[in-house]
Amino acid sequence: MQNRADDLPRRRRLPAVLAGLGFLSILAVALVGAAGRIRAVPPEANPEIAQAEPAVAPSARAAPAAEPVRFTTVAVRLQKNQTLNQALFSLRLAAAEVNQVVDALRGHFPFRKARPGDQLRIERTADGDLHRFSYRQGAADEWIVERAPDGTLEGTKRPVELTTEVARVAVTIESSLYESLARAEEDPGLAVLAADVLAWDVDFYQDVRNGDRMRILVEKVYADGKLLRYGEVLAAEYDGSATGRKRLFRYTDPAGQTSYFDDEGNSARRGFLKSPLKYAHVTSTFGMRRHPVLGYTRAHEGVDYGAPVGTPIWAVGDGSVRQAGWNGGCGKSVILRHRNGLETIYCHMSQISVSAGKQVSQKQIIGYVGTTGLSTGPHLHYAVKRGGRYMNPMQIQVPREAPVQAAWLPDYREKIAPLRAQLTGPVALN
């Protein structure tokens, strides 16, 4: 009896234990189910899960990235009197590779236009094989030779997107036009374009004064978004204390002729330019002076313009070449005869670009500044004669050419109206 009595609590406790185990089992199943539901929640719905990094078996991990292909690069410049073939050999290309590059460029590259300073560049693989060759003449002119999948070399000209926009440049002159343009973050070469357009009215060697103002409406040509060059000058205005205000517009008439005219349609062109150089400075004026070589005082029968050797010299007017060659103390010189009875003389050239008896046109390059003959340094001696007598070149007055035809004036006014508005509108001068 005692044993049964003792066993009774055990038997009663067993269902309770089993019941407890059953509850735990149900709880475990519930947790497992809940865990399954948790795993089913999209990662983006739970930031903590989204940030967790799931375990990945070693065999499932991504293989390490392949080593990038490395190239060695060599670049040289085409030298004076050097051919493309010679330059390629200087890059240590084998004869077979040179022939392959040249053949690949045929039909793409104008070999006759190769010039000193052009850049040649090759890329080689680690094994020394030629991978890529480029020939560059500027931002918009580059030719490429690359290795094709079949192993051959293929040539092409790199496509470049050229865009043009019209911009206004406005400066106040301080010290010089070149320096003023540079301060305005413009290429000082724009001064040459300005001198070209205003050459009949403004002498940039003696007329420029501090405080003068200049505005130019010019095309800017961009290659791949970078300024490549300036295009046409569409309008220009120079307001100077020595010159007054000069304003010109570029106009192409219905007959297809293009020139520059003022607000009223008067031509900017005259029979003579004010100077035979686009941009330089006067070092000696017309009149009596002590000769720097001969050492005594004598009449200086012209004007001296200081400029570097090689500066282009242009004909101040249409005419014919009376003399071209050596001319004693004048050194290498050119004499032009003009229809208005004037002769112009250009002395001390380094190189002559015309020959006697030939016709020349205004602004045609006839030679280059030098220091030949009785000269102490690079400069151009420029003189003008009429009837055998020398005249002061700076005091010659020549009438303008024909204005816009009356029948075309309405078209002219319509075409220049937007140019005038853009040129003369409000602008902060530098």
Coordinates of C-alpha atoms in Angstrom, one line a residue:
M1 CA 0.0 0.0 0.0
Q2 CA 2.8 2.3 0.8
N3 CA 4.4 1.7 -2.5
R4 CA 1.2 2.5 -4.4
A5 CA 0.7 5.6 -2.3
D6 CA 4.3 6.6 -3.1
D7 CA 3.8 5.8 -6.8
L8 CA 0.6 7.8 -7.1
P9 CA 2.3 11.2 -7.1
R10 CA 4.8 10.0 -9.7
R11 CA 2.0 8.8 -12.0
R12 CA 0.2 12.1 -11.5
R13 CA 3.4 14.1 -12.2
L14 CA 4.2 12.3 -15.4
P15 CA 1.2 13.6 -17.4
A16 CA 2.1 17.1 -16.2
V17 CA 5.7 16.6 -17.4
L18 CA 4.5 15.2 -20.7
A19 CA 2.1 18.1 -20.9
G20 CA 4.9 20.5 -20.3
L21 CA 7.0 18.8 -22.9
G22 CA 4.1 19.0 -25.3
F23 CA 3.8 22.7 -24.7
L24 CA 7.6 23.2 -25.3
S25 CA 7.3 21.2 -28.5
I26 CA 4.4 23.4 -29.7
L27 CA 6.4 26.5 -28.7
A28 CA 9.4 25.2 -30.6
V29 CA 7.3 24.6 -33.7
A30 CA 5.8 28.0 -33.4
L31 CA 9.3 29.6 -33.1
V32 CA 10.5 27.6 -36.1
G33 CA 7.5 28.8 -38.1
A34 CA 8.0 32.3 -36.9
A35 CA 11.7 32.1 -37.9
G36 CA 10.6 30.9 -41.3
R37 CA 8.2 33.8 -41.6
I38 CA 11.0 36.2 -40.5
R39 CA 13.3 34.8 -43.2
A40 CA 10.6 35.4 -45.8
V41 CA 10.5 39.2 -45.1
P42 CA 12.2 41.1 -47.9
P43 CA 15.5 42.5 -46.8
E44 CA 14.5 46.1 -47.6
A45 CA 11.6 45.8 -45.1
N46 CA 14.0 45.2 -42.3
P47 CA 17.2 47.3 -42.2
E48 CA 18.9 45.0 -39.8
I49 CA 18.4 42.0 -42.0
A50 CA 19.3 44.0 -45.1
Q51 CA 22.7 44.8 -43.5
A52 CA 23.4 41.3 -42.5
E53 CA 25.9 39.4 -44.6
P54 CA 24.6 35.9 -45.4
A55 CA 27.1 33.1 -44.9
V56 CA 28.5 31.9 -48.2
A57 CA 30.3 28.6 -48.7
P58 CA 33.9 29.0 -49.7
S59 CA 33.2 27.3 -53.0
A60 CA 30.4 29.8 -53.8
R61 CA 32.6 33.0 -53.3
A62 CA 33.5 35.0 -56.4
A63 CA 36.9 34.4 -57.9
P64 CA 39.4 37.3 -57.5
A65 CA 39.3 39.9 -60.3
A66 CA 41.8 39.4 -63.1
E67 CA 44.9 41.7 -63.1
P68 CA 44.4 44.7 -65.4
V69 CA 46.4 44.7 -68.6
R70 CA 49.3 47.1 -68.2
F71 CA 50.9 49.1 -71.0
T72 CA 54.1 51.0 -71.4
T73 CA 53.7 54.4 -73.2
V74 CA 56.3 56.4 -75.2
A75 CA 55.6 59.7 -76.9
V76 CA 57.8 61.9 -79.2
R77 CA 57.5 65.0 -81.3
L78 CA 58.0 65.0 -85.1
Q79 CA 61.2 66.8 -85.7
K80 CA 62.0 69.3 -88.5
N81 CA 62.8 67.5 -91.8
Q82 CA 61.8 64.2 -90.2
T83 CA 59.4 61.8 -92.0
L84 CA 56.7 59.8 -90.3
N85 CA 58.7 56.6 -91.1
Q86 CA 61.8 58.0 -89.4
A87 CA 59.8 59.0 -86.4
L88 CA 58.3 55.5 -86.1
F89 CA 61.7 54.0 -86.1
S90 CA 62.8 56.4 -83.4
L91 CA 60.0 54.8 -81.3
R92 CA 61.9 51.5 -81.7
L93 CA 59.3 49.9 -83.9
A94 CA 60.4 47.0 -86.0
A95 CA 60.4 47.5 -89.8
A96 CA 57.3 45.2 -90.1
E97 CA 55.4 47.3 -87.5
V98 CA 56.3 50.5 -89.2
N99 CA 54.9 49.2 -92.5
Q100 CA 51.8 48.0 -90.7
V101 CA 51.2 51.4 -89.0
V102 CA 51.7 53.3 -92.3
D103 CA 49.4 50.9 -94.2
A104 CA 46.7 51.3 -91.5
L105 CA 46.9 55.1 -91.8
R106 CA 46.5 55.1 -95.6
G107 CA 43.3 56.8 -96.7
H108 CA 42.9 58.3 -93.2
F109 CA 45.9 60.5 -92.5
P110 CA 47.2 63.2 -95.0
F111 CA 50.9 62.3 -94.9
R112 CA 51.9 65.5 -96.7
K113 CA 50.4 67.6 -93.9
A114 CA 52.7 66.1 -91.2
R115 CA 54.6 69.0 -89.6
P116 CA 57.2 69.5 -86.9
G117 CA 55.8 69.4 -83.4
D118 CA 53.1 66.8 -84.1
Q119 CA 52.9 64.2 -81.3
L120 CA 53.4 60.5 -81.9
R121 CA 52.5 58.0 -79.1
I122 CA 52.7 54.3 -78.8
E123 CA 51.4 51.8 -76.2
R124 CA 53.0 48.4 -75.8
T125 CA 51.8 45.4 -73.8
A126 CA 54.0 43.8 -71.1
D127 CA 55.1 41.3 -73.8
G128 CA 56.4 44.2 -76.0
D129 CA 53.6 43.9 -78.6
L130 CA 52.3 47.1 -80.2
H131 CA 48.8 47.7 -78.8
R132 CA 48.0 51.3 -80.0
F133 CA 49.5 54.2 -81.9
S134 CA 48.2 57.7 -82.1
Y135 CA 49.3 60.7 -84.2
R136 CA 48.0 64.1 -82.8
Q137 CA 48.1 67.5 -84.5
G138 CA 45.8 69.3 -82.1
A139 CA 42.7 69.0 -80.1
A140 CA 40.6 68.2 -83.1
D141 CA 43.0 66.2 -85.3
E142 CA 44.1 62.8 -84.0
W143 CA 44.6 59.6 -85.9
I144 CA 44.5 56.2 -84.1
V145 CA 45.9 52.8 -85.1
E146 CA 44.7 49.9 -82.9
R147 CA 45.0 46.2 -82.7
A148 CA 41.8 44.5 -84.0
P149 CA 40.5 41.2 -82.6
D150 CA 42.0 39.3 -85.5
G151 CA 45.4 40.7 -84.7
T152 CA 45.7 43.2 -87.6
L153 CA 46.2 46.9 -87.1
E154 CA 43.3 49.2 -88.1
G155 CA 43.6 53.0 -88.6
T156 CA 40.9 55.7 -88.2
K157 CA 40.6 59.4 -87.4
R158 CA 39.2 60.0 -83.9
P159 CA 35.8 61.6 -84.1
V160 CA 35.7 65.0 -82.4
E161 CA 32.5 66.9 -81.7
L162 CA 33.0 70.5 -82.8
T163 CA 30.6 73.2 -81.6
T164 CA 30.5 77.0 -82.3
E165 CA 29.1 79.7 -80.1
V166 CA 29.1 83.5 -80.5
A167 CA 30.8 85.3 -77.5
R168 CA 31.4 88.9 -76.7
V169 CA 34.8 89.9 -75.4
A170 CA 35.2 93.3 -73.8
V171 CA 38.3 94.8 -72.3
T172 CA 39.7 98.1 -71.1
I173 CA 43.3 98.6 -72.3
E174 CA 46.0 98.7 -69.6
S175 CA 49.6 98.6 -70.8
S176 CA 48.8 96.6 -73.9
L177 CA 46.0 94.9 -75.7
Y178 CA 47.8 91.5 -75.3
E179 CA 48.0 91.8 -71.5
S180 CA 44.4 93.2 -71.3
L181 CA 43.1 90.1 -73.1
A182 CA 45.1 87.8 -70.9
R183 CA 43.7 89.4 -67.8
A184 CA 40.2 88.8 -69.2
E185 CA 41.2 85.1 -69.5
E186 CA 41.1 85.2 -73.3
D187 CA 43.8 84.0 -75.7
P188 CA 46.0 87.0 -76.5
G189 CA 46.0 85.8 -80.1
L190 CA 42.6 87.5 -80.3
A191 CA 44.5 90.8 -80.6
V192 CA 45.7 89.6 -84.0
L193 CA 42.2 89.1 -85.2
A194 CA 41.1 92.5 -83.9
A195 CA 44.1 94.1 -85.6
D196 CA 43.1 92.4 -88.9
V197 CA 39.5 93.7 -88.8
L198 CA 40.4 97.2 -87.6
A199 CA 43.6 97.5 -89.6
W200 CA 42.2 100.4 -91.8
D201 CA 41.2 102.5 -88.8
V202 CA 43.4 101.6 -85.8
D203 CA 47.1 101.4 -85.8
F204 CA 47.8 99.0 -82.8
Y205 CA 51.4 100.2 -82.7
Q206 CA 50.8 103.9 -82.1
D207 CA 47.1 104.5 -81.5
V208 CA 46.6 102.5 -78.4
R209 CA 46.3 104.3 -75.1
N210 CA 45.6 103.2 -71.5
G211 CA 41.9 103.5 -70.8
D212 CA 40.8 102.7 -74.4
R213 CA 38.0 100.2 -74.7
M214 CA 37.5 97.4 -77.2
R215 CA 34.6 95.0 -77.7
I216 CA 34.5 92.1 -80.1
L217 CA 31.8 89.7 -81.1
V218 CA 33.6 86.5 -82.1
E219 CA 32.9 82.9 -82.9
K220 CA 34.5 80.4 -80.4
V221 CA 35.0 76.9 -81.7
Y222 CA 35.1 74.1 -79.1
A223 CA 36.4 70.6 -79.5
D224 CA 34.9 68.1 -77.0
G225 CA 33.9 71.1 -74.9
K226 CA 37.4 72.8 -74.8
L227 CA 38.2 76.0 -76.7
L228 CA 40.0 75.0 -79.9
R229 CA 40.2 78.3 -81.8
Y230 CA 38.5 81.6 -82.6
G231 CA 36.4 81.7 -85.7
E232 CA 35.1 84.8 -87.6
V233 CA 34.9 88.2 -86.0
L234 CA 31.3 89.2 -86.5
A235 CA 31.6 92.7 -85.1
A236 CA 34.2 94.9 -83.5
E237 CA 34.3 98.3 -81.7
Y238 CA 37.3 100.3 -80.6
D239 CA 36.8 103.4 -78.6
G240 CA 40.1 105.2 -78.1
S241 CA 41.3 108.7 -77.2
A242 CA 43.4 108.8 -80.3
T243 CA 41.0 107.1 -82.7
G244 CA 37.6 108.0 -81.5
R245 CA 34.9 105.2 -81.8
K246 CA 35.3 102.8 -84.7
R247 CA 32.5 100.1 -85.0
L248 CA 32.4 97.5 -87.8
F249 CA 30.2 94.6 -88.8
R250 CA 30.9 91.6 -91.0
Y251 CA 28.4 91.4 -93.9
T252 CA 28.0 89.1 -96.8
D253 CA 26.0 90.8 -99.6
P254 CA 23.5 89.0 -101.9
A255 CA 26.3 88.6 -104.5
G256 CA 28.3 86.5 -102.0
Q257 CA 31.0 89.1 -101.2
T258 CA 32.0 89.5 -97.6
S259 CA 33.6 92.5 -96.0
Y260 CA 33.3 94.9 -93.0
F261 CA 31.2 98.0 -92.9
D262 CA 30.3 100.6 -90.3
D263 CA 26.8 101.5 -88.9
E264 CA 25.8 103.4 -92.0
G265 CA 27.1 100.9 -94.5
N266 CA 30.4 102.6 -95.3
S267 CA 33.2 100.2 -96.2
A268 CA 36.0 99.6 -93.7
R269 CA 38.4 98.9 -96.5
R270 CA 40.8 101.5 -97.8
G271 CA 43.4 101.3 -100.5
F272 CA 46.1 101.2 -97.9
L273 CA 46.4 99.6 -94.4
K274 CA 47.7 101.7 -91.6
S275 CA 50.5 99.3 -91.0
P276 CA 52.3 96.4 -92.7
L277 CA 52.4 94.2 -89.6
K278 CA 49.4 92.9 -87.7
Y279 CA 50.9 93.6 -84.3
A280 CA 54.3 95.1 -83.3
H281 CA 55.6 98.4 -81.9
V282 CA 57.2 101.5 -83.5
T283 CA 60.9 101.8 -82.6
S284 CA 61.7 104.7 -84.9
T285 CA 59.5 107.2 -86.6
F286 CA 59.8 109.3 -89.9
G287 CA 62.3 112.2 -89.7
M288 CA 65.9 113.0 -88.7
R289 CA 67.7 110.6 -86.4
R290 CA 71.2 109.3 -85.6
H291 CA 71.7 106.1 -87.6
P292 CA 72.4 103.2 -85.2
V293 CA 75.0 101.5 -87.5
L294 CA 76.5 104.4 -89.5
G295 CA 76.8 106.6 -86.4
Y296 CA 75.8 109.9 -88.0
T297 CA 72.6 111.9 -88.2
R298 CA 70.6 111.5 -91.3
A299 CA 67.0 111.5 -92.5
H300 CA 65.0 108.4 -91.5
E301 CA 62.8 108.0 -94.6
G302 CA 60.4 105.5 -93.1
V303 CA 59.1 103.9 -90.0
D304 CA 60.7 101.0 -88.1
Y305 CA 58.6 98.3 -86.4
G306 CA 60.2 96.1 -83.8
A307 CA 59.0 92.5 -84.1
P308 CA 60.5 89.0 -83.7
V309 CA 62.3 87.3 -86.6
G310 CA 59.7 85.4 -88.6
T311 CA 56.8 87.8 -88.0
P312 CA 54.7 87.8 -91.2
I313 CA 54.7 91.1 -93.3
W314 CA 51.7 91.9 -95.4
A315 CA 51.2 94.1 -98.5
V316 CA 49.5 97.3 -97.4
G317 CA 47.6 97.5 -100.7
D318 CA 47.1 95.8 -104.0
G319 CA 49.9 96.1 -106.4
S320 CA 52.8 94.5 -108.4
V321 CA 56.2 93.5 -107.2
R322 CA 58.9 95.8 -108.7
Q323 CA 61.8 94.4 -106.7
A324 CA 62.3 91.3 -104.5
G325 CA 65.8 90.3 -103.3
W326 CA 69.0 91.8 -101.8
N327 CA 69.0 95.6 -101.8
G328 CA 72.3 96.9 -100.2
G329 CA 71.8 98.3 -96.7
C330 CA 68.1 97.5 -96.9
G331 CA 69.1 93.8 -96.9
K332 CA 66.5 91.4 -98.2
S333 CA 63.7 93.7 -99.4
V334 CA 60.5 94.0 -101.5
I335 CA 59.3 97.1 -103.3
L336 CA 55.6 97.2 -104.4
R337 CA 54.1 99.6 -107.0
H338 CA 50.5 100.5 -106.5
R339 CA 47.8 101.9 -108.8
N340 CA 47.5 105.2 -107.0
G341 CA 51.1 106.1 -107.9
L342 CA 52.6 105.1 -104.6
E343 CA 55.4 102.7 -103.9
T344 CA 56.0 100.9 -100.6
I345 CA 59.4 99.5 -99.5
Y346 CA 59.9 96.7 -97.0
C347 CA 63.5 96.1 -95.7
H348 CA 65.6 93.8 -93.5
M349 CA 63.5 90.7 -94.2
S350 CA 64.6 87.2 -93.2
Q351 CA 62.7 85.6 -96.0
I352 CA 60.9 86.8 -99.1
S353 CA 57.7 85.2 -100.3
V354 CA 57.1 86.9 -103.6
S355 CA 59.0 87.5 -106.8
A356 CA 59.5 90.4 -109.2
G357 CA 56.7 91.0 -111.7
K358 CA 54.0 89.2 -109.8
Q359 CA 50.7 90.7 -108.6
V360 CA 49.9 90.9 -104.9
S361 CA 46.7 91.7 -103.0
Q362 CA 46.2 93.7 -99.9
K363 CA 47.0 91.7 -96.7
Q364 CA 49.0 89.1 -98.8
I365 CA 52.1 87.9 -96.9
I366 CA 55.1 89.1 -98.9
G367 CA 57.9 88.1 -96.4
Y368 CA 59.0 87.8 -92.8
V369 CA 60.7 90.1 -90.4
G370 CA 64.5 89.7 -90.1
T371 CA 67.7 91.6 -89.4
T372 CA 69.5 91.6 -92.8
G373 CA 71.5 94.6 -94.2
L374 CA 72.4 97.5 -92.0
S375 CA 70.3 96.4 -89.0
T376 CA 71.1 96.1 -85.3
G377 CA 68.2 93.8 -84.5
P378 CA 65.0 92.2 -85.8
H379 CA 62.7 94.9 -87.2
L380 CA 60.9 96.0 -90.4
H381 CA 61.8 99.3 -92.1
Y382 CA 58.8 100.4 -94.0
A383 CA 58.8 103.4 -96.4
V384 CA 56.4 105.0 -98.9
K385 CA 57.3 107.0 -102.0
R386 CA 55.4 109.1 -104.5
G387 CA 57.0 110.6 -107.5
G388 CA 60.4 109.5 -106.2
R389 CA 60.0 111.4 -102.9
Y390 CA 59.6 109.8 -99.5
M391 CA 56.4 110.4 -97.5
N392 CA 55.5 109.9 -93.8
P393 CA 53.6 106.5 -93.8
M394 CA 51.7 107.5 -90.7
Q395 CA 50.2 110.6 -92.4
I396 CA 48.9 109.0 -95.6
Q397 CA 45.1 109.5 -96.1
V398 CA 43.5 107.1 -98.5
P399 CA 39.7 107.1 -99.3
R400 CA 37.5 104.2 -98.4
E401 CA 36.2 101.7 -101.0
A402 CA 32.6 101.5 -102.2
P403 CA 29.9 101.3 -99.5
V404 CA 27.0 98.8 -99.3
Q405 CA 24.9 99.2 -102.4
A406 CA 21.7 101.2 -101.8
A407 CA 19.5 98.3 -102.9
W408 CA 21.1 96.1 -100.3
L409 CA 20.9 98.6 -97.4
P410 CA 17.6 97.2 -96.0
D411 CA 19.2 93.7 -95.9
Y412 CA 22.3 95.0 -94.3
R413 CA 20.5 96.8 -91.5
E414 CA 18.4 93.7 -90.8
K415 CA 21.4 91.5 -90.6
I416 CA 23.5 93.7 -88.4
A417 CA 20.7 94.7 -86.0
P418 CA 21.1 91.6 -83.7
L419 CA 24.9 91.9 -83.9
R420 CA 24.8 95.5 -82.7
A421 CA 22.4 94.6 -79.9
Q422 CA 24.8 91.9 -78.7
L423 CA 27.9 93.9 -79.1
T424 CA 26.7 97.1 -77.4
G425 CA 24.5 95.6 -74.7
P426 CA 25.5 96.1 -71.0
V427 CA 28.7 94.3 -70.0
A428 CA 31.1 94.5 -67.1
L429 CA 34.4 95.7 -68.6
N430 CA 37.6 94.2 -67.2

